[in-house]
mmCIF file of C-alpha atoms in Angstrom:
data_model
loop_
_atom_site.group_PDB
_atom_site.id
_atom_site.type_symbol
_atom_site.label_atom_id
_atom_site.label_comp_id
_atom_site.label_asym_id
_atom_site.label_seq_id
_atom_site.Cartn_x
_atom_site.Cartn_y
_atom_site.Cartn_z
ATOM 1 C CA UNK L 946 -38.958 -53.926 -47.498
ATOM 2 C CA UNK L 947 -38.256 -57.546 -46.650
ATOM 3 C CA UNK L 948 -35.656 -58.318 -44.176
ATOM 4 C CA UNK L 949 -32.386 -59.523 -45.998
ATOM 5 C CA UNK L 950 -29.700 -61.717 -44.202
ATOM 6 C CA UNK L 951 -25.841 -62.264 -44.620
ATOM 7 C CA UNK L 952 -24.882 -65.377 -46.424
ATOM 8 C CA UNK L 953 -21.773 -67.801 -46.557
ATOM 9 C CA UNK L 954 -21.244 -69.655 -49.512
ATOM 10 C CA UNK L 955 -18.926 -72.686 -49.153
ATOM 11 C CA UNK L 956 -17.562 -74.107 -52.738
ATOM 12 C CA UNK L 957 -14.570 -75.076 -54.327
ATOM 13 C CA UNK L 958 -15.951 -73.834 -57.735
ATOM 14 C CA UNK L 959 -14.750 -70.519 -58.515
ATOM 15 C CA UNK L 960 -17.446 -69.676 -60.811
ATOM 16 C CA UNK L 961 -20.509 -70.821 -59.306
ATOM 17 C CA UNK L 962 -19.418 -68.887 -55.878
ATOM 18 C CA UNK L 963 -18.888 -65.461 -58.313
ATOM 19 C CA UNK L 964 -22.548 -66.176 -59.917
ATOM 20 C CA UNK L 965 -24.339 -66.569 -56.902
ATOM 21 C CA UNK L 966 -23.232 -63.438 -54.919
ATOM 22 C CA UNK L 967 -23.605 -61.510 -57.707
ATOM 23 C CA UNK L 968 -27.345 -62.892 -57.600
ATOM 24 C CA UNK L 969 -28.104 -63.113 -53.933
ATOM 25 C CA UNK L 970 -26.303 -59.091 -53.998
ATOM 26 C CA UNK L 971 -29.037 -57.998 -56.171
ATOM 27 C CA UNK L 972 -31.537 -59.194 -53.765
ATOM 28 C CA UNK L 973 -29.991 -57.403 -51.199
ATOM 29 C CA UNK L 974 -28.124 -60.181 -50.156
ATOM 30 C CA UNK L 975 -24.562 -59.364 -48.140
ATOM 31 C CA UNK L 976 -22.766 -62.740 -49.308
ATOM 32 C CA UNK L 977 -19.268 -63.903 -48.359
ATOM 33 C CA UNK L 978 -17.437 -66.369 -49.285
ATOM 34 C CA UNK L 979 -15.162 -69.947 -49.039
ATOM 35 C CA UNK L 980 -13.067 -71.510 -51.584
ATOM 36 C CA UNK L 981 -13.131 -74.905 -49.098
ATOM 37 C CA UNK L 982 -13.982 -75.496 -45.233
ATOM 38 C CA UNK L 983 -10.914 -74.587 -43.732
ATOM 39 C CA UNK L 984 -11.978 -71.740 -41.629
ATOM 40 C CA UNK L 985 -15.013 -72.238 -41.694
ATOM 41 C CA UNK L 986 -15.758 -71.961 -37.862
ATOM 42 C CA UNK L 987 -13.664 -68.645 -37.936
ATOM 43 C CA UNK L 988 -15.922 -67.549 -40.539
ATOM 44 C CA UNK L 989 -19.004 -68.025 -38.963
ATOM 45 C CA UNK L 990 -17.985 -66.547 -35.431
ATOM 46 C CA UNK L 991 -16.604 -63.486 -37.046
ATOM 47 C CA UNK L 992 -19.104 -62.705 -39.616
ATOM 48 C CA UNK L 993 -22.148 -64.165 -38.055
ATOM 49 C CA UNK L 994 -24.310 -65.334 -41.332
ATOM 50 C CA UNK L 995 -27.462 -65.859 -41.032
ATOM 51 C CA UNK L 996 -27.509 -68.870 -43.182
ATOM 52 C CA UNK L 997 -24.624 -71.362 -44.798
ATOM 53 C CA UNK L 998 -24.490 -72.805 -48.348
ATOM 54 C CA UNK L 999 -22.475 -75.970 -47.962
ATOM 55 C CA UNK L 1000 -21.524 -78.081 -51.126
ATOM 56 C CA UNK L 1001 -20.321 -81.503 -50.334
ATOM 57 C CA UNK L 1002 -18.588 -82.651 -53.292
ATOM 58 C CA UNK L 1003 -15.269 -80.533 -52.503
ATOM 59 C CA UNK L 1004 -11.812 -81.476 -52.414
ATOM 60 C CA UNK L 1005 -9.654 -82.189 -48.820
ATOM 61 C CA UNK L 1006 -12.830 -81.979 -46.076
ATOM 62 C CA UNK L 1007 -16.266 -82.954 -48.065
ATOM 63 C CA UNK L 1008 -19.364 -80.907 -46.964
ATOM 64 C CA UNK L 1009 -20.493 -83.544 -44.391
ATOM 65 C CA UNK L 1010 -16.678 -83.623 -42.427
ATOM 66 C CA UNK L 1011 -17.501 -79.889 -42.785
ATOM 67 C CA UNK L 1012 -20.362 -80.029 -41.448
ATOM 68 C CA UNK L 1013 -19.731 -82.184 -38.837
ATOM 69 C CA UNK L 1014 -16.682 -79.967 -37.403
ATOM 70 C CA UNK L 1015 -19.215 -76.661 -37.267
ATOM 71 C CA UNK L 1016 -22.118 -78.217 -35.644
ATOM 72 C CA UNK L 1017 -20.538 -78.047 -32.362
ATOM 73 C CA UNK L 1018 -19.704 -74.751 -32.266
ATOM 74 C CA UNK L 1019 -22.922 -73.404 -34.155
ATOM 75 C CA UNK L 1020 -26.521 -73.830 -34.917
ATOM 76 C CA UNK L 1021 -26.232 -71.717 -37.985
ATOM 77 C CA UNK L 1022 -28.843 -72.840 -40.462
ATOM 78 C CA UNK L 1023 -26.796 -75.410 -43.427
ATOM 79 C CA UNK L 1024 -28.673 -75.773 -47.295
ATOM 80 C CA UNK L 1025 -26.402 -78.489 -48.480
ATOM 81 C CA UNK L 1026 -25.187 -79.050 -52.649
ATOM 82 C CA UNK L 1027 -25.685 -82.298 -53.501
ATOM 83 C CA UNK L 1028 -25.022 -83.923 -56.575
ATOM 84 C CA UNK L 1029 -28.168 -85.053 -58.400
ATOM 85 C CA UNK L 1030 -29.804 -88.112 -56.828
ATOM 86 C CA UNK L 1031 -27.643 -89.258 -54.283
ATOM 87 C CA UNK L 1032 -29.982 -89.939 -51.425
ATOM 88 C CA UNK L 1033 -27.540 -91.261 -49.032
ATOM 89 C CA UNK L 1034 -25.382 -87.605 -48.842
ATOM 90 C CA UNK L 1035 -28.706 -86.151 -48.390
ATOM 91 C CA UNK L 1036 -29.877 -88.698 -45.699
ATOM 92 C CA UNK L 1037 -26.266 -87.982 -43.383
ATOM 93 C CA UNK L 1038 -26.605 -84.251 -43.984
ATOM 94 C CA UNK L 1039 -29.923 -84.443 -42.232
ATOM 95 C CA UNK L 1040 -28.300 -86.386 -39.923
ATOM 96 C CA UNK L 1041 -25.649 -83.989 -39.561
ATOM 97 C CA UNK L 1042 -28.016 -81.029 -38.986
ATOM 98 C CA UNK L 1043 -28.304 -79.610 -42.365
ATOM 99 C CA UNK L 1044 -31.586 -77.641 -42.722
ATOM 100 C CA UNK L 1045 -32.363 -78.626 -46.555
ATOM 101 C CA UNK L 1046 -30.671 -79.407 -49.337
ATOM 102 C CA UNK L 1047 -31.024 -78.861 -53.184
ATOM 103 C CA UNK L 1048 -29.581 -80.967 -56.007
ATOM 104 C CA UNK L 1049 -26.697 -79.313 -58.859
ATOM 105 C CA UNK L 1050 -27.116 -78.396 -61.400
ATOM 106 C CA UNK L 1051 -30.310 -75.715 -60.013
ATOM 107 C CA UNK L 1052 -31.710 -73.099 -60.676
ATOM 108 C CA UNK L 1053 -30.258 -69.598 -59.026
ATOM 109 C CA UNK L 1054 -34.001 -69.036 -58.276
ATOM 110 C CA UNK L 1055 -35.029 -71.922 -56.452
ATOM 111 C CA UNK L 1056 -31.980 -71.970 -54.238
ATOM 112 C CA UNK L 1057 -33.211 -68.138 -53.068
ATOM 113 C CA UNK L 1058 -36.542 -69.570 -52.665
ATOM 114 C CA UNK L 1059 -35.138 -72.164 -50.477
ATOM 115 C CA UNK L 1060 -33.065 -69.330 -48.283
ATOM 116 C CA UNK L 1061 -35.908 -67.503 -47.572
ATOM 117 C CA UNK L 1062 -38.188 -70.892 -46.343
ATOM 118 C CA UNK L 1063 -35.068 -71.789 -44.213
ATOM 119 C CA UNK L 1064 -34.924 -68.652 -42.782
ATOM 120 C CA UNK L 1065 -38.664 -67.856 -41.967
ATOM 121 C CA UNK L 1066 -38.322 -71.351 -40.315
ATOM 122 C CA UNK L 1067 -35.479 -70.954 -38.690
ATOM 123 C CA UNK L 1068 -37.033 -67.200 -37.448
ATOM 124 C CA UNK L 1069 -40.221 -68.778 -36.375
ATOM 125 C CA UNK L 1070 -39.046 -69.732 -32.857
ATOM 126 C CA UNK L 1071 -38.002 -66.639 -31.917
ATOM 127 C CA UNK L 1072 -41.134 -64.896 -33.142
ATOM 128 C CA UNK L 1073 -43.235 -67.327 -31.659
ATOM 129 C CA UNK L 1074 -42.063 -67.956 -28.338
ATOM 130 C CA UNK L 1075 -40.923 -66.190 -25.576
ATOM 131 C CA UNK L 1076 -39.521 -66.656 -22.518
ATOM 132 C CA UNK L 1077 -42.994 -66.506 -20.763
ATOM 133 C CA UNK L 1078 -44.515 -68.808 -23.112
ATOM 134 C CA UNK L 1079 -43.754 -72.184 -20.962
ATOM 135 C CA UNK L 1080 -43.132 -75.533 -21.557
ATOM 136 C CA UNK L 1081 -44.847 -79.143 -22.551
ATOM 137 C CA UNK L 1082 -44.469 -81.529 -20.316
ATOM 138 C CA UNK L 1083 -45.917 -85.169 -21.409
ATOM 139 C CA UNK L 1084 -45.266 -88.509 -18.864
ATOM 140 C CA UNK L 1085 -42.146 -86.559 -17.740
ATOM 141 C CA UNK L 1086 -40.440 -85.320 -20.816
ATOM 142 C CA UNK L 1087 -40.135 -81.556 -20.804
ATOM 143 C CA UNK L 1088 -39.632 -79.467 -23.952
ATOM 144 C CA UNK L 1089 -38.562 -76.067 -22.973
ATOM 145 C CA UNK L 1090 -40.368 -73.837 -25.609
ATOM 146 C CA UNK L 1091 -38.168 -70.795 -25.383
ATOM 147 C CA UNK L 1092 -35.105 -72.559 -25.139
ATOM 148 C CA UNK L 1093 -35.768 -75.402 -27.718
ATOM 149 C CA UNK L 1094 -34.175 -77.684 -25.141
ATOM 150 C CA UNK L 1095 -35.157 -81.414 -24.342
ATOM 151 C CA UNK L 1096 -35.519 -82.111 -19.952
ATOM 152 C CA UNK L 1097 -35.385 -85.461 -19.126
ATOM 153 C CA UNK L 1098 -34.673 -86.663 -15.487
ATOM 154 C CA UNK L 1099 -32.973 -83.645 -14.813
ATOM 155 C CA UNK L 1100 -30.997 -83.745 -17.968
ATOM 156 C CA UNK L 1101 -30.754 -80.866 -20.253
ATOM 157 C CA UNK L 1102 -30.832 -82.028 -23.990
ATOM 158 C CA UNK L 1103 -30.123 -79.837 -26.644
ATOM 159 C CA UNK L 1104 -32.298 -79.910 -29.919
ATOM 160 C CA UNK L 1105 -31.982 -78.260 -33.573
ATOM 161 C CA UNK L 1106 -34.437 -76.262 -34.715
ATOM 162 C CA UNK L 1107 -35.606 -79.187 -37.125
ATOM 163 C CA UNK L 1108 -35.364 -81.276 -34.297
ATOM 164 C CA UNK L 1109 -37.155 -78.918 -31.896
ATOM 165 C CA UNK L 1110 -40.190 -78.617 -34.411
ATOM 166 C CA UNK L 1111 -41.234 -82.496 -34.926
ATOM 167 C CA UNK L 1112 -40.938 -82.904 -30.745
ATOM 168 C CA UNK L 1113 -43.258 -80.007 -30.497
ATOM 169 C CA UNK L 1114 -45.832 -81.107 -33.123
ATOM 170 C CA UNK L 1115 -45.765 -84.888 -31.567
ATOM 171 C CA UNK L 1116 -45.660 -83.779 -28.203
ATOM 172 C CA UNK L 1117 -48.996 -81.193 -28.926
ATOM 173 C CA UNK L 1118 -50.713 -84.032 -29.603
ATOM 174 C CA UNK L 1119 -49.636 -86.853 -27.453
ATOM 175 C CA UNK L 1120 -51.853 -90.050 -28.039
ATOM 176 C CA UNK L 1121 -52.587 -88.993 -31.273
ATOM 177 C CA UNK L 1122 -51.036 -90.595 -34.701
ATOM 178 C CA UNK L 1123 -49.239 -87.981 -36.769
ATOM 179 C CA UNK L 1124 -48.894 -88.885 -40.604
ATOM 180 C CA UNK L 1125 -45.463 -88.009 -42.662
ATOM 181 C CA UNK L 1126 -47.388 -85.159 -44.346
ATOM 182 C CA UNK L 1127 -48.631 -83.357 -40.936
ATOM 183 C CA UNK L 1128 -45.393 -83.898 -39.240
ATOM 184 C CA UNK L 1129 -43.567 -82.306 -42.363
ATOM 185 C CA UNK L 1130 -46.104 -79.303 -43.246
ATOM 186 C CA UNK L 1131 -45.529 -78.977 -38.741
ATOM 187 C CA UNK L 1132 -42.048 -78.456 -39.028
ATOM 188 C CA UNK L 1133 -40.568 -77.330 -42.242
ATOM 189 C CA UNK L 1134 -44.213 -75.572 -44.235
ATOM 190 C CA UNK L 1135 -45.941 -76.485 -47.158
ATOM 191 C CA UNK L 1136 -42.872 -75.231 -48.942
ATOM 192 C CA UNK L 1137 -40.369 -77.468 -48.575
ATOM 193 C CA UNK L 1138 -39.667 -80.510 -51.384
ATOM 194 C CA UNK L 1139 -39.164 -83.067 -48.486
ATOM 195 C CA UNK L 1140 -38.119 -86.757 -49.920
ATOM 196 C CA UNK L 1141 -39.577 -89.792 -48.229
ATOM 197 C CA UNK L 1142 -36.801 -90.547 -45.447
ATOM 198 C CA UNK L 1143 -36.630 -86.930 -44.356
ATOM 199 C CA UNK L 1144 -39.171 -87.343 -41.144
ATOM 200 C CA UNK L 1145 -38.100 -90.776 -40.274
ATOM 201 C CA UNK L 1146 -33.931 -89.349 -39.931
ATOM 202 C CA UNK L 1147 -35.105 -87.001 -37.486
ATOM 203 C CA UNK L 1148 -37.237 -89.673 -35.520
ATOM 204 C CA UNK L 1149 -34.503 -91.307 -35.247
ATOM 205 C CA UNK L 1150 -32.143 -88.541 -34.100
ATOM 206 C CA UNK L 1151 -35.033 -87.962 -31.357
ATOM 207 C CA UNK L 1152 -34.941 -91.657 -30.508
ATOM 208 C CA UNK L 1153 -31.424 -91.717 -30.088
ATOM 209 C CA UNK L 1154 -32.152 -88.812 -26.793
ATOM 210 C CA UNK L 1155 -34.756 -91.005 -25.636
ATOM 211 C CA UNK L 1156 -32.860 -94.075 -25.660
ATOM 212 C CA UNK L 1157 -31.179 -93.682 -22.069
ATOM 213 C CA UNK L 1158 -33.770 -93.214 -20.283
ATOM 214 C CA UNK L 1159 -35.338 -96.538 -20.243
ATOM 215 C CA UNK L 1160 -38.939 -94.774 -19.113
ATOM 216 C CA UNK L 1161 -38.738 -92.882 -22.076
ATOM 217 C CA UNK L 1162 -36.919 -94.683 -24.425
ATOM 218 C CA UNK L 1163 -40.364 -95.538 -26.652
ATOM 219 C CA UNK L 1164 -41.929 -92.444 -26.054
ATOM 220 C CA UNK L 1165 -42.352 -92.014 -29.928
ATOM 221 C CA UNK L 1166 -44.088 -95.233 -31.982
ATOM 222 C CA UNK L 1167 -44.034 -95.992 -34.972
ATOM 223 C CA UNK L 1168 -47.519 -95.969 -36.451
ATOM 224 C CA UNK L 1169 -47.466 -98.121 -39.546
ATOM 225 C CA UNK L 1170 -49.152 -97.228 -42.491
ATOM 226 C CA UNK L 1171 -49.603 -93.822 -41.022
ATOM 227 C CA UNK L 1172 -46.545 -91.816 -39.072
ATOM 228 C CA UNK L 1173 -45.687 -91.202 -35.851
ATOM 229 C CA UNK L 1174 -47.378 -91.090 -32.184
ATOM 230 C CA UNK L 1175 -46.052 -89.451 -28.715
ATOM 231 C CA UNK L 1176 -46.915 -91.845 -26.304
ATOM 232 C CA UNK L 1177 -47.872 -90.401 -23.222
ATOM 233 C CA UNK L 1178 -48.741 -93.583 -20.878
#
C-alpha cells in the first residue's frame, strides 16, 4: 500500500477545510487543521506534517506573511491557494519557498495529485542520496549532496529542496546551456503545471547566494533564447 503522510490545512473557510479532510481521510490521509496562521509554527513542531496547504487570501496574516514567519523555523513542504490568475501571489510564494501552488476554485482531485508530486519530490533527496554519496564541486562552489547545502569560501549556505534541485541539474552539467523545460522536468518532474516565471524566481534566489562572492557572483548565465548555463571558468 502506498505510503500516506499527515497533512495541515491552513484556511479561514470553514467549509472547504471540513471537505478536504474528509477527502484526503479517505485516502488515508491523517489531516489537521487551521482556521488562520496563528500557531502555525506550534503546529508544525508538534504535529510534524509532512506537507502544508497554505491559502493566502485569509483575514489578519495573508498566506505569504504566513509563510514568511514559518520558513525560518521549517522546511516543511508549502502548496499555496491562490486565487485564479494572480501571477504576482504566485511569483512571491515561490519566492517565499512555497513548493507549488494551485488556483481556487479546483478540483479535490488535482490538489491530491499535486500532494503526492510534492511529496515524491520532496522524498527524492533522501532516497537518492546518502551521506557517502559526495559532493559537486565546480570553479570552487561546493554543493553538499547529502546535506542540500551551498559551500562557498568556507561559507555554509542553506538551500530548499526546489532550490537544491536546479543547482544540482546546472551544476551536473557545467558549460552546458540548460533550457526552461530541462531545468523544470530536473527539478520538479514531468508532472508539475509550471508557469513561465517559475525557473527564472529560483535563478534568481540562487543569484542572490552568489552575489557576495564576487568570484562567483555570475556563476549562472543567462542563455537567451534558451535557459540557463553553470559557468565553470
Amino acid at each position: 500500500m502506498e505510503q500516506q503522510y499527515p497533512v495541515l490545512i491552513v484556511d479561514d473557510d470553514a467549509k472547504l477545510r471540513e471537505l478536504l479532510t474528509q477527502y484526503l481521510e479517505g485516502y488515508g490521509y491523517e489531516v489537521s487543521t487551521l482556521p488562520s496562521g496563528e500557531g502555525i509554527i506550534e503546529e508544525v513542531k508538534n504535529s510534524s506534517p509532512a506537507i502544508v496547504i497554505l491559502d493566502i487570501m485569509m483575514p489578519g496574516k495573508d498566506g505569504l506573511e504566513v509563510l514568511r514567519d514559518l520558513r525560518p523555523h521549517s522546511n516543511v513542504p508549502v502548496i499555496m491557494l491562490t486565487a485564479k490568475g494572480e501571477d504576482t501571489d504566485r511569483i512571491v510564494g515561490l519566492e517565499l519557498g512555497a513548493d507549488d501552488y494551485i488556483s481556487k476554485p479546483f478540483n479535490p482531485r488535482e490538489l491530491l495529485a499535486r500532494i503526492k508530486a510534492v511529496l515524491r519530490r520532496a522524498q527524492a533527496p533522501d532516497k537518492q542520496n546518502s551521506p557517502n554519496s559526495g559532493q559537486i564541486n565546480v570553479a570552487g562552489v561546493v554543493l553538499h549532496l547529502a546535506h542540500q547545502k551551498l559551500e562557498i569560501e568556507g561559507d555554509s549556505l542553506e538551500l530548499s529542496s526546489t532550490e537544491f534541485k536546479l543547482l544540482k541539474a546546472l551544476m551536473e552539467n557545467p558549460g552546458l546551456p540548460m533550457t526552461r523545460d530541462d531545468l523544470m522536468t530536473s527539478v520538479w518532474g514531468k508532472d508539475f503545471n509550471a508557469f513561465d516565471r517559475s525557473i527564472d524566481v529560483h535563478i534568481s534566489k540562487l543569484r542572490a547566494l552568489l552575489k557576495p562572492y564576487p568570484d562567483h557572483e555570475s556563476r549562472i548565465k543567462t542563455v537567451w533564447g534558451t535557459g540557463y548555463m553553470f559557468v565553470s571558468e
